[in-house]
mmCIF file of C-alpha atoms and ligand atoms in Angstrom:
data_model
loop_
_atom_site.group_PDB
_atom_site.id
_atom_site.type_symbol
_atom_site.label_atom_id
_atom_site.label_comp_id
_atom_site.label_asym_id
_atom_site.label_seq_id
_atom_site.Cartn_x
_atom_site.Cartn_y
_atom_site.Cartn_z
ATOM 1 C CA UNK A 1 36.187 25.840 20.727
ATOM 2 C CA UNK A 2 36.091 29.179 21.855
ATOM 3 C CA UNK A 3 33.382 31.513 21.203
ATOM 4 C CA UNK A 4 34.098 34.074 18.555
ATOM 5 C CA UNK A 5 32.099 37.124 16.459
ATOM 6 C CA UNK A 6 31.196 35.704 12.717
ATOM 7 C CA UNK A 7 31.855 38.124 9.602
ATOM 8 C CA UNK A 8 31.038 37.393 5.797
ATOM 9 C CA UNK A 9 32.197 39.941 3.787
ATOM 10 C CA UNK A 10 31.016 40.213 0.460
ATOM 11 C CA UNK A 11 34.323 42.362 -0.625
ATOM 12 C CA UNK A 12 38.172 42.181 -0.259
ATOM 13 C CA UNK A 13 37.824 45.676 1.557
ATOM 14 C CA UNK A 14 35.330 44.851 3.918
ATOM 15 C CA UNK A 15 37.303 41.945 4.865
ATOM 16 C CA UNK A 16 40.904 43.974 4.824
ATOM 17 C CA UNK A 17 38.479 46.079 6.954
ATOM 18 C CA UNK A 18 37.555 44.118 9.162
ATOM 19 C CA UNK A 19 41.078 42.179 9.737
ATOM 20 C CA UNK A 20 42.550 45.472 9.866
ATOM 21 C CA UNK A 21 39.785 46.304 12.914
ATOM 22 C CA UNK A 22 39.900 42.931 15.145
ATOM 23 C CA UNK A 23 43.687 42.130 15.355
ATOM 24 C CA UNK A 24 42.841 38.813 17.507
ATOM 25 C CA UNK A 25 41.129 37.949 14.313
ATOM 26 C CA UNK A 26 41.625 34.892 11.131
ATOM 27 C CA UNK A 27 40.558 34.224 8.326
ATOM 28 C CA UNK A 28 38.552 31.823 7.479
ATOM 29 C CA UNK A 29 38.829 29.605 3.803
ATOM 30 C CA UNK A 30 37.621 25.566 3.593
ATOM 31 C CA UNK A 31 38.247 25.588 7.287
ATOM 32 C CA UNK A 32 40.065 22.458 6.627
ATOM 33 C CA UNK A 33 42.928 23.278 9.541
ATOM 34 C CA UNK A 34 41.612 26.321 11.076
ATOM 35 C CA UNK A 35 38.166 24.408 12.762
ATOM 36 C CA UNK A 36 40.369 21.472 14.092
ATOM 37 C CA UNK A 37 42.891 24.270 15.726
ATOM 38 C CA UNK A 38 40.295 25.756 16.974
ATOM 39 C CA UNK A 39 37.777 22.844 18.188
ATOM 40 C CA UNK A 40 41.474 22.019 19.775
ATOM 41 C CA UNK A 41 41.861 25.599 21.737
ATOM 42 C CA UNK A 42 44.852 25.232 19.909
ATOM 43 C CA UNK A 43 43.629 28.614 17.772
ATOM 44 C CA UNK A 44 40.706 31.310 19.981
ATOM 45 C CA UNK A 45 40.441 33.844 17.839
ATOM 46 C CA UNK A 46 37.733 36.749 18.449
ATOM 47 C CA UNK A 47 36.909 37.094 15.233
ATOM 48 C CA UNK A 48 36.593 34.588 11.818
ATOM 49 C CA UNK A 49 36.758 36.501 8.444
ATOM 50 C CA UNK A 50 34.894 33.667 6.741
ATOM 51 C CA UNK A 51 35.878 34.160 3.217
ATOM 52 C CA UNK A 52 33.505 32.569 1.314
ATOM 53 C CA UNK A 53 31.650 35.455 -0.715
ATOM 54 C CA UNK A 54 34.712 36.823 -2.129
ATOM 55 C CA UNK A 55 34.348 35.996 -5.699
ATOM 56 C CA UNK A 56 37.076 37.610 -7.111
ATOM 57 C CA UNK A 57 39.234 35.783 -4.807
ATOM 58 C CA UNK A 58 38.177 32.376 -6.963
ATOM 59 C CA UNK A 59 39.393 30.568 -10.692
ATOM 60 C CA UNK A 60 41.656 30.147 -12.737
ATOM 61 C CA UNK A 61 43.389 32.346 -15.466
ATOM 62 C CA UNK A 62 45.820 31.487 -17.702
ATOM 63 C CA UNK A 63 47.953 33.224 -20.300
ATOM 64 C CA UNK A 64 51.505 32.170 -22.456
ATOM 65 C CA UNK A 65 53.761 32.310 -19.325
ATOM 66 C CA UNK A 66 51.650 32.372 -16.314
ATOM 67 C CA UNK A 67 48.670 30.462 -14.706
ATOM 68 C CA UNK A 68 47.524 32.790 -12.462
ATOM 69 C CA UNK A 69 45.310 30.802 -9.208
ATOM 70 C CA UNK A 70 42.880 32.675 -6.921
ATOM 71 C CA UNK A 71 43.387 31.257 -3.044
ATOM 72 C CA UNK A 72 40.349 30.843 -2.654
ATOM 73 C CA UNK A 73 40.470 28.171 -5.238
ATOM 74 C CA UNK A 74 39.794 24.619 -4.394
ATOM 75 C CA UNK A 75 42.108 21.635 -4.518
ATOM 76 C CA UNK A 76 39.417 20.230 -6.616
ATOM 77 C CA UNK A 77 39.510 22.676 -9.185
ATOM 78 C CA UNK A 78 42.921 22.965 -9.664
ATOM 79 C CA UNK A 79 43.045 19.495 -10.178
ATOM 80 C CA UNK A 80 40.359 19.468 -12.906
ATOM 81 C CA UNK A 81 41.087 22.925 -14.609
ATOM 82 C CA UNK A 82 41.792 21.682 -17.917
ATOM 83 C CA UNK A 83 43.939 25.208 -18.372
ATOM 84 C CA UNK A 84 46.272 24.175 -15.143
ATOM 85 C CA UNK A 85 46.175 20.801 -16.729
ATOM 86 C CA UNK A 86 47.499 21.987 -20.260
ATOM 87 C CA UNK A 87 50.509 24.370 -19.200
ATOM 88 C CA UNK A 88 51.211 22.915 -15.845
ATOM 89 C CA UNK A 89 49.906 19.111 -15.710
ATOM 90 C CA UNK A 90 52.610 18.474 -12.184
ATOM 91 C CA UNK A 91 50.809 20.886 -10.419
ATOM 92 C CA UNK A 92 47.363 19.426 -11.292
ATOM 93 C CA UNK A 93 48.545 15.895 -10.557
ATOM 94 C CA UNK A 94 50.171 17.460 -6.567
ATOM 95 C CA UNK A 95 46.267 18.334 -5.633
ATOM 96 C CA UNK A 96 45.073 15.391 -6.765
ATOM 97 C CA UNK A 97 47.099 13.679 -4.805
ATOM 98 C CA UNK A 98 45.825 15.816 -1.848
ATOM 99 C CA UNK A 99 44.354 14.889 1.368
ATOM 100 C CA UNK A 100 40.524 12.689 0.336
ATOM 101 C CA UNK A 101 37.350 14.392 -1.410
ATOM 102 C CA UNK A 102 36.514 16.193 0.605
ATOM 103 C CA UNK A 103 39.108 17.823 2.101
ATOM 104 C CA UNK A 104 39.978 18.323 -2.103
ATOM 105 C CA UNK A 105 36.298 19.892 -2.386
ATOM 106 C CA UNK A 106 37.265 22.514 0.965
ATOM 107 C CA UNK A 107 40.497 22.923 0.373
ATOM 108 C CA UNK A 108 41.919 25.844 -0.258
ATOM 109 C CA UNK A 109 45.274 27.026 -3.077
ATOM 110 C CA UNK A 110 45.168 30.159 0.206
ATOM 111 C CA UNK A 111 44.540 28.464 3.167
ATOM 112 C CA UNK A 112 47.705 25.773 2.775
ATOM 113 C CA UNK A 113 50.021 28.244 1.883
ATOM 114 C CA UNK A 114 49.094 31.209 4.965
ATOM 115 C CA UNK A 115 48.964 27.093 7.134
ATOM 116 C CA UNK A 116 52.538 26.780 5.385
ATOM 117 C CA UNK A 117 52.284 22.975 6.878
ATOM 118 C CA UNK A 118 55.857 21.516 6.897
ATOM 119 C CA UNK A 119 54.066 18.032 4.991
ATOM 120 C CA UNK A 120 51.899 20.455 2.663
ATOM 121 C CA UNK A 121 52.389 19.711 -1.206
ATOM 122 C CA UNK A 122 51.197 22.888 -2.225
ATOM 123 C CA UNK A 123 54.072 24.778 -0.392
ATOM 124 C CA UNK A 124 56.839 22.735 -2.847
ATOM 125 C CA UNK A 125 55.036 24.355 -6.033
ATOM 126 C CA UNK A 126 54.749 26.885 -5.303
ATOM 127 C CA UNK A 127 59.000 26.753 -4.078
ATOM 128 C CA UNK A 128 60.224 24.554 -7.217
ATOM 129 C CA UNK A 129 57.648 26.753 -9.928
ATOM 130 C CA UNK A 130 59.394 29.880 -7.961
ATOM 131 C CA UNK A 131 55.989 31.620 -8.138
ATOM 132 C CA UNK A 132 54.410 34.887 -6.246
ATOM 133 C CA UNK A 133 52.527 35.101 -3.755
ATOM 134 C CA UNK A 134 49.870 38.205 -4.546
ATOM 135 C CA UNK A 135 48.463 39.692 -1.083
ATOM 136 C CA UNK A 136 45.975 42.351 -0.242
ATOM 137 C CA UNK A 137 49.361 44.681 -0.085
ATOM 138 C CA UNK A 138 52.529 43.103 -2.152
ATOM 139 C CA UNK A 139 53.990 40.842 -4.168
ATOM 140 C CA UNK A 140 56.039 38.500 -2.562
ATOM 141 C CA UNK A 141 58.142 35.300 -4.512
ATOM 142 C CA UNK A 142 58.020 32.434 -3.215
ATOM 143 C CA UNK A 143 61.515 32.215 -2.075
ATOM 144 C CA UNK A 144 60.547 35.365 0.200
ATOM 145 C CA UNK A 145 57.408 32.839 1.268
ATOM 146 C CA UNK A 146 57.699 30.805 3.318
ATOM 147 C CA UNK A 147 59.897 31.339 6.894
ATOM 148 C CA UNK A 148 59.524 28.567 9.332
ATOM 149 C CA UNK A 149 56.965 26.138 11.085
ATOM 150 C CA UNK A 150 53.532 27.202 9.526
ATOM 151 C CA UNK A 151 55.402 31.034 9.107
ATOM 152 C CA UNK A 152 54.854 33.355 6.305
ATOM 153 C CA UNK A 153 55.858 36.609 5.048
ATOM 154 C CA UNK A 154 52.360 37.203 6.316
ATOM 155 C CA UNK A 155 51.736 40.172 8.212
ATOM 156 C CA UNK A 156 48.556 41.271 10.504
ATOM 157 C CA UNK A 157 45.400 41.687 8.172
ATOM 158 C CA UNK A 158 47.300 40.882 5.193
ATOM 159 C CA UNK A 159 45.131 38.053 2.996
ATOM 160 C CA UNK A 160 46.867 36.000 0.151
ATOM 161 C CA UNK A 161 44.659 37.093 -2.875
ATOM 162 C CA UNK A 162 46.142 34.212 -5.456
ATOM 163 C CA UNK A 163 49.556 32.709 -6.655
ATOM 164 C CA UNK A 164 50.601 33.445 -10.220
ATOM 165 C CA UNK A 165 53.069 30.205 -11.288
ATOM 166 C CA UNK A 166 55.343 31.120 -13.969
ATOM 167 C CA UNK A 167 54.767 28.383 -16.943
ATOM 168 C CA UNK A 168 57.972 25.945 -17.014
ATOM 169 C CA UNK A 169 59.433 23.408 -19.267
ATOM 170 C CA UNK A 170 58.539 20.836 -18.147
ATOM 171 C CA UNK A 171 58.157 19.773 -14.330
ATOM 172 C CA UNK A 172 57.006 16.921 -12.577
ATOM 173 C CA UNK A 173 55.543 16.216 -7.950
ATOM 174 C CA UNK A 174 56.643 12.742 -6.454
ATOM 175 C CA UNK A 175 55.287 12.348 -2.758
ATOM 176 C CA UNK A 176 56.216 9.166 -0.286
ATOM 177 C CA UNK A 177 52.324 9.902 0.672
ATOM 178 C CA UNK A 178 51.135 9.584 4.545
ATOM 179 C CA UNK A 179 49.713 6.390 4.013
ATOM 180 C CA UNK A 180 46.160 8.289 6.561
ATOM 181 C CA UNK A 181 46.410 11.613 5.756
ATOM 182 C CA UNK A 182 48.112 12.035 2.252
ATOM 183 C CA UNK A 183 49.892 14.217 3.553
ATOM 184 C CA UNK A 184 53.118 14.590 2.170
ATOM 185 C CA UNK A 185 56.347 12.529 4.892
ATOM 186 C CA UNK A 186 58.852 13.339 2.023
ATOM 187 C CA UNK A 187 57.680 15.189 -1.613
ATOM 188 C CA UNK A 188 60.187 17.027 -4.457
ATOM 189 C CA UNK A 189 58.985 18.933 -7.074
ATOM 190 C CA UNK A 190 61.229 19.183 -10.071
ATOM 191 C CA UNK A 191 60.610 22.247 -12.842
ATOM 192 C CA UNK A 192 63.120 23.118 -15.870
ATOM 193 C CA UNK A 193 61.684 26.765 -16.407
ATOM 194 C CA UNK A 194 63.399 29.268 -18.376
ATOM 195 C CA UNK A 195 65.824 29.950 -15.521
ATOM 196 C CA UNK A 196 67.249 27.400 -14.538
ATOM 197 C CA UNK A 197 66.846 24.186 -12.382
ATOM 198 C CA UNK A 198 64.511 24.361 -9.880
ATOM 199 C CA UNK A 199 64.028 21.662 -6.852
ATOM 200 C CA UNK A 200 61.919 22.201 -3.479
ATOM 201 C CA UNK A 201 61.457 20.180 -1.288
ATOM 202 C CA UNK A 202 58.265 18.917 1.598
ATOM 203 C CA UNK A 203 57.988 17.078 4.609
ATOM 204 C CA UNK A 204 61.379 16.109 5.372
ATOM 205 C CA UNK A 205 61.924 19.518 7.700
ATOM 206 C CA UNK A 206 60.694 21.671 9.055
ATOM 207 C CA UNK A 207 59.741 24.359 5.892
ATOM 208 C CA UNK A 208 59.964 23.530 3.096
ATOM 209 C CA UNK A 209 63.086 23.888 1.470
ATOM 210 C CA UNK A 210 65.356 24.371 -2.099
ATOM 211 C CA UNK A 211 67.494 21.400 -2.460
ATOM 212 C CA UNK A 212 70.296 23.448 -4.589
ATOM 213 C CA UNK A 213 72.865 20.625 -5.138
ATOM 214 C CA UNK A 214 70.598 18.702 -6.578
ATOM 215 C CA UNK A 215 69.798 21.889 -8.629
ATOM 216 C CA UNK A 216 73.363 22.228 -9.856
ATOM 217 C CA UNK A 217 73.494 18.533 -10.027
ATOM 218 C CA UNK A 218 70.248 18.924 -12.779
ATOM 219 C CA UNK A 219 71.101 22.249 -14.311
ATOM 220 C CA UNK A 220 74.619 20.240 -15.458
ATOM 221 C CA UNK A 221 72.627 17.221 -16.522
ATOM 222 C CA UNK A 222 68.609 16.924 -16.440
ATOM 223 C CA UNK A 223 68.641 13.081 -15.652
ATOM 224 C CA UNK A 224 67.297 10.851 -13.333
ATOM 225 C CA UNK A 225 71.345 10.266 -12.735
ATOM 226 C CA UNK A 226 72.269 13.173 -12.037
ATOM 227 C CA UNK A 227 69.769 13.333 -8.405
ATOM 228 C CA UNK A 228 70.966 9.826 -8.367
ATOM 229 C CA UNK A 229 74.331 10.879 -6.751
ATOM 230 C CA UNK A 230 73.373 13.952 -4.464
ATOM 231 C CA UNK A 231 72.681 12.957 -0.776
ATOM 232 C CA UNK A 232 70.284 14.454 1.253
ATOM 233 C CA UNK A 233 71.839 15.011 4.554
ATOM 234 C CA UNK A 234 70.165 13.606 8.176
ATOM 235 C CA UNK A 235 71.315 16.663 10.081
ATOM 236 C CA UNK A 236 67.855 19.233 10.788
ATOM 237 C CA UNK A 237 65.528 16.834 9.180
ATOM 238 C CA UNK A 238 61.996 16.019 11.230
ATOM 239 C CA UNK A 239 61.957 12.190 13.300
ATOM 240 C CA UNK A 240 58.491 10.965 13.999
ATOM 241 C CA UNK A 241 56.225 8.316 14.530
ATOM 242 C CA UNK A 242 55.823 8.308 10.494
ATOM 243 C CA UNK A 243 60.011 8.005 9.467
ATOM 244 C CA UNK A 244 62.801 9.088 11.138
ATOM 245 C CA UNK A 245 65.835 12.096 9.823
ATOM 246 C CA UNK A 246 67.584 9.028 8.707
ATOM 247 C CA UNK A 247 64.952 7.811 6.233
ATOM 248 C CA UNK A 248 63.733 10.994 5.307
ATOM 249 C CA UNK A 249 67.062 12.704 4.401
ATOM 250 C CA UNK A 250 67.053 8.310 1.938
ATOM 251 C CA UNK A 251 63.247 9.612 0.693
ATOM 252 C CA UNK A 252 64.739 13.019 -0.621
ATOM 253 C CA UNK A 253 67.003 11.427 -3.240
ATOM 254 C CA UNK A 254 64.112 8.734 -4.348
ATOM 255 C CA UNK A 255 61.769 11.155 -4.588
ATOM 256 C CA UNK A 256 63.667 13.862 -6.437
ATOM 257 C CA UNK A 257 64.917 10.385 -8.646
ATOM 258 C CA UNK A 258 61.672 9.547 -10.001
ATOM 259 C CA UNK A 259 60.151 13.476 -10.128
ATOM 260 C CA UNK A 260 62.970 13.732 -12.576
ATOM 261 C CA UNK A 261 61.727 10.224 -14.173
ATOM 262 C CA UNK A 262 58.278 11.705 -14.371
ATOM 263 C CA UNK A 263 59.097 15.105 -15.870
ATOM 264 C CA UNK A 264 61.333 13.273 -18.432
ATOM 265 C CA UNK A 265 58.601 11.173 -19.695
HETATM 266 C C1 FAD B 1 42.294 14.228 6.326
HETATM 267 C C2 FAD B 1 43.326 15.773 6.126
HETATM 268 C C3 FAD B 1 44.015 14.971 5.091
HETATM 269 C C4 FAD B 1 45.031 16.197 4.048
HETATM 270 N N1 FAD B 1 45.384 15.882 3.740
HETATM 271 C C5 FAD B 1 46.851 17.242 3.164
HETATM 272 C C6 FAD B 1 47.612 16.896 1.953
HETATM 273 O O1 FAD B 1 48.090 15.212 1.347
HETATM 274 N N2 FAD B 1 48.416 17.451 1.668
HETATM 275 C C7 FAD B 1 47.732 18.791 2.118
HETATM 276 O O2 FAD B 1 48.944 19.837 1.464
HETATM 277 N N3 FAD B 1 47.573 19.262 2.355
HETATM 278 C C8 FAD B 1 46.566 18.247 2.900
HETATM 279 N N4 FAD B 1 45.703 18.117 4.554
HETATM 280 C C9 FAD B 1 45.034 20.320 4.557
HETATM 281 C C10 FAD B 1 44.527 20.487 3.412
HETATM 282 O O3 FAD B 1 45.039 20.744 2.122
HETATM 283 C C11 FAD B 1 44.216 22.602 3.405
HETATM 284 O O4 FAD B 1 44.247 22.712 2.165
HETATM 285 C C12 FAD B 1 44.757 22.884 4.707
HETATM 286 O O5 FAD B 1 44.205 22.434 5.172
HETATM 287 C C13 FAD B 1 44.502 24.578 4.644
HETATM 288 O O6 FAD B 1 43.170 24.263 4.523
HETATM 289 P P1 FAD B 1 41.873 25.320 4.511
HETATM 290 O O7 FAD B 1 42.216 25.762 2.604
HETATM 291 O O8 FAD B 1 40.808 24.938 4.258
HETATM 292 O O9 FAD B 1 41.727 27.074 4.935
HETATM 293 P P2 FAD B 1 41.568 27.351 6.427
HETATM 294 O O10 FAD B 1 41.616 25.771 7.174
HETATM 295 O O11 FAD B 1 40.450 27.840 6.513
HETATM 296 O O12 FAD B 1 42.712 27.948 6.744
HETATM 297 C C14 FAD B 1 44.534 27.702 7.231
HETATM 298 C C15 FAD B 1 44.667 28.573 7.593
HETATM 299 O O13 FAD B 1 45.259 30.067 6.506
HETATM 300 C C16 FAD B 1 44.392 30.753 7.230
HETATM 301 N N5 FAD B 1 43.758 31.300 6.244
HETATM 302 C C17 FAD B 1 42.999 30.633 5.406
HETATM 303 N N6 FAD B 1 42.713 31.705 3.739
HETATM 304 C C18 FAD B 1 43.805 32.613 3.731
HETATM 305 C C19 FAD B 1 43.864 33.586 3.325
HETATM 306 N N7 FAD B 1 43.183 34.089 1.997
HETATM 307 N N8 FAD B 1 44.773 34.522 3.172
HETATM 308 C C20 FAD B 1 45.391 35.104 4.726
HETATM 309 N N9 FAD B 1 44.941 33.475 5.790
HETATM 310 C C21 FAD B 1 44.375 32.806 4.956
HETATM 311 C C22 FAD B 1 43.335 31.084 8.360
HETATM 312 O O14 FAD B 1 42.836 32.158 8.831
HETATM 313 C C23 FAD B 1 43.933 29.415 8.784
HETATM 314 O O15 FAD B 1 44.795 30.492 9.806
HETATM 315 C C24 FAD B 1 44.312 18.141 4.668
HETATM 316 C C25 FAD B 1 43.827 17.883 5.833
HETATM 317 C C26 FAD B 1 42.832 17.016 6.036
HETATM 318 C C27 FAD B 1 42.186 17.631 7.020
#
């Protein structure tokens, strides 16, 4: 690990000022990805801006139509939140199956989204529910946030402060997980919203994406058989030591069908 300067600002304003002063900085959330990247020298920031003291970035607020979760909220807090369990049980269940107990105790919603690992779970919920990512500068619709492999719409020095999730009529997330890390080999989030049906797929490609053929099929008839008939093309999907593109394509249909079954209860 290279040497770096450590900062622990007490307010979002100070954090934003530090980020602006040091263009080569990195915000630190739970350190679950960043510290490993620094140890491996895949990242060597000049400055670390620890967000741990920013109370305004943690916590969960519920209204009749949306759940807003602070960027520094740990996965375990989402998993155990009575408000999330009541309004969007699929989101609480998703959080409950991230990594292991230690990862859930430290990992954060904001860190997961900013990192945008192609196999991460939260991007599927954010895109599947059509959530809004709130930053220190603006509000970004989920459809505009995820740009590619580990790439997001966040600009230099821009911090995620919270995410606002609209409450669906029904939703579910199913993943075929890597048994060691529990990252998604393929994960599918299905949601029936007031505005229509959304289907988001993670783990299969370089970046989370919407499966529009499945959305169309489910809009006509929200039933497992509707998605079971939709085949995902393997072109452009990931092949690695865990699964081939063809296997992942098959899993997209299988996980989508199971997610619809789960959403229907
Ligand atoms: C063993 C292991 C198993 C895991 N399994 C899973 C799994 O099954 N599913 C899954 O989805 N994830 C999994 N993860 C990832 C984990 O869920 C973390 O959320 C993820 O690693 C991000 O970590 P973090 O929140 O601690 O952020 P950090 O590691 O602190 O930061 C990650 C990146 O985001 C940036 N960042 C952090 N917060 C902000 C912010 N508010 N605004 C802007 N940028 C920010 C940082 O600068 C850094 O670039 C696993 C991780 C480990 C180590």
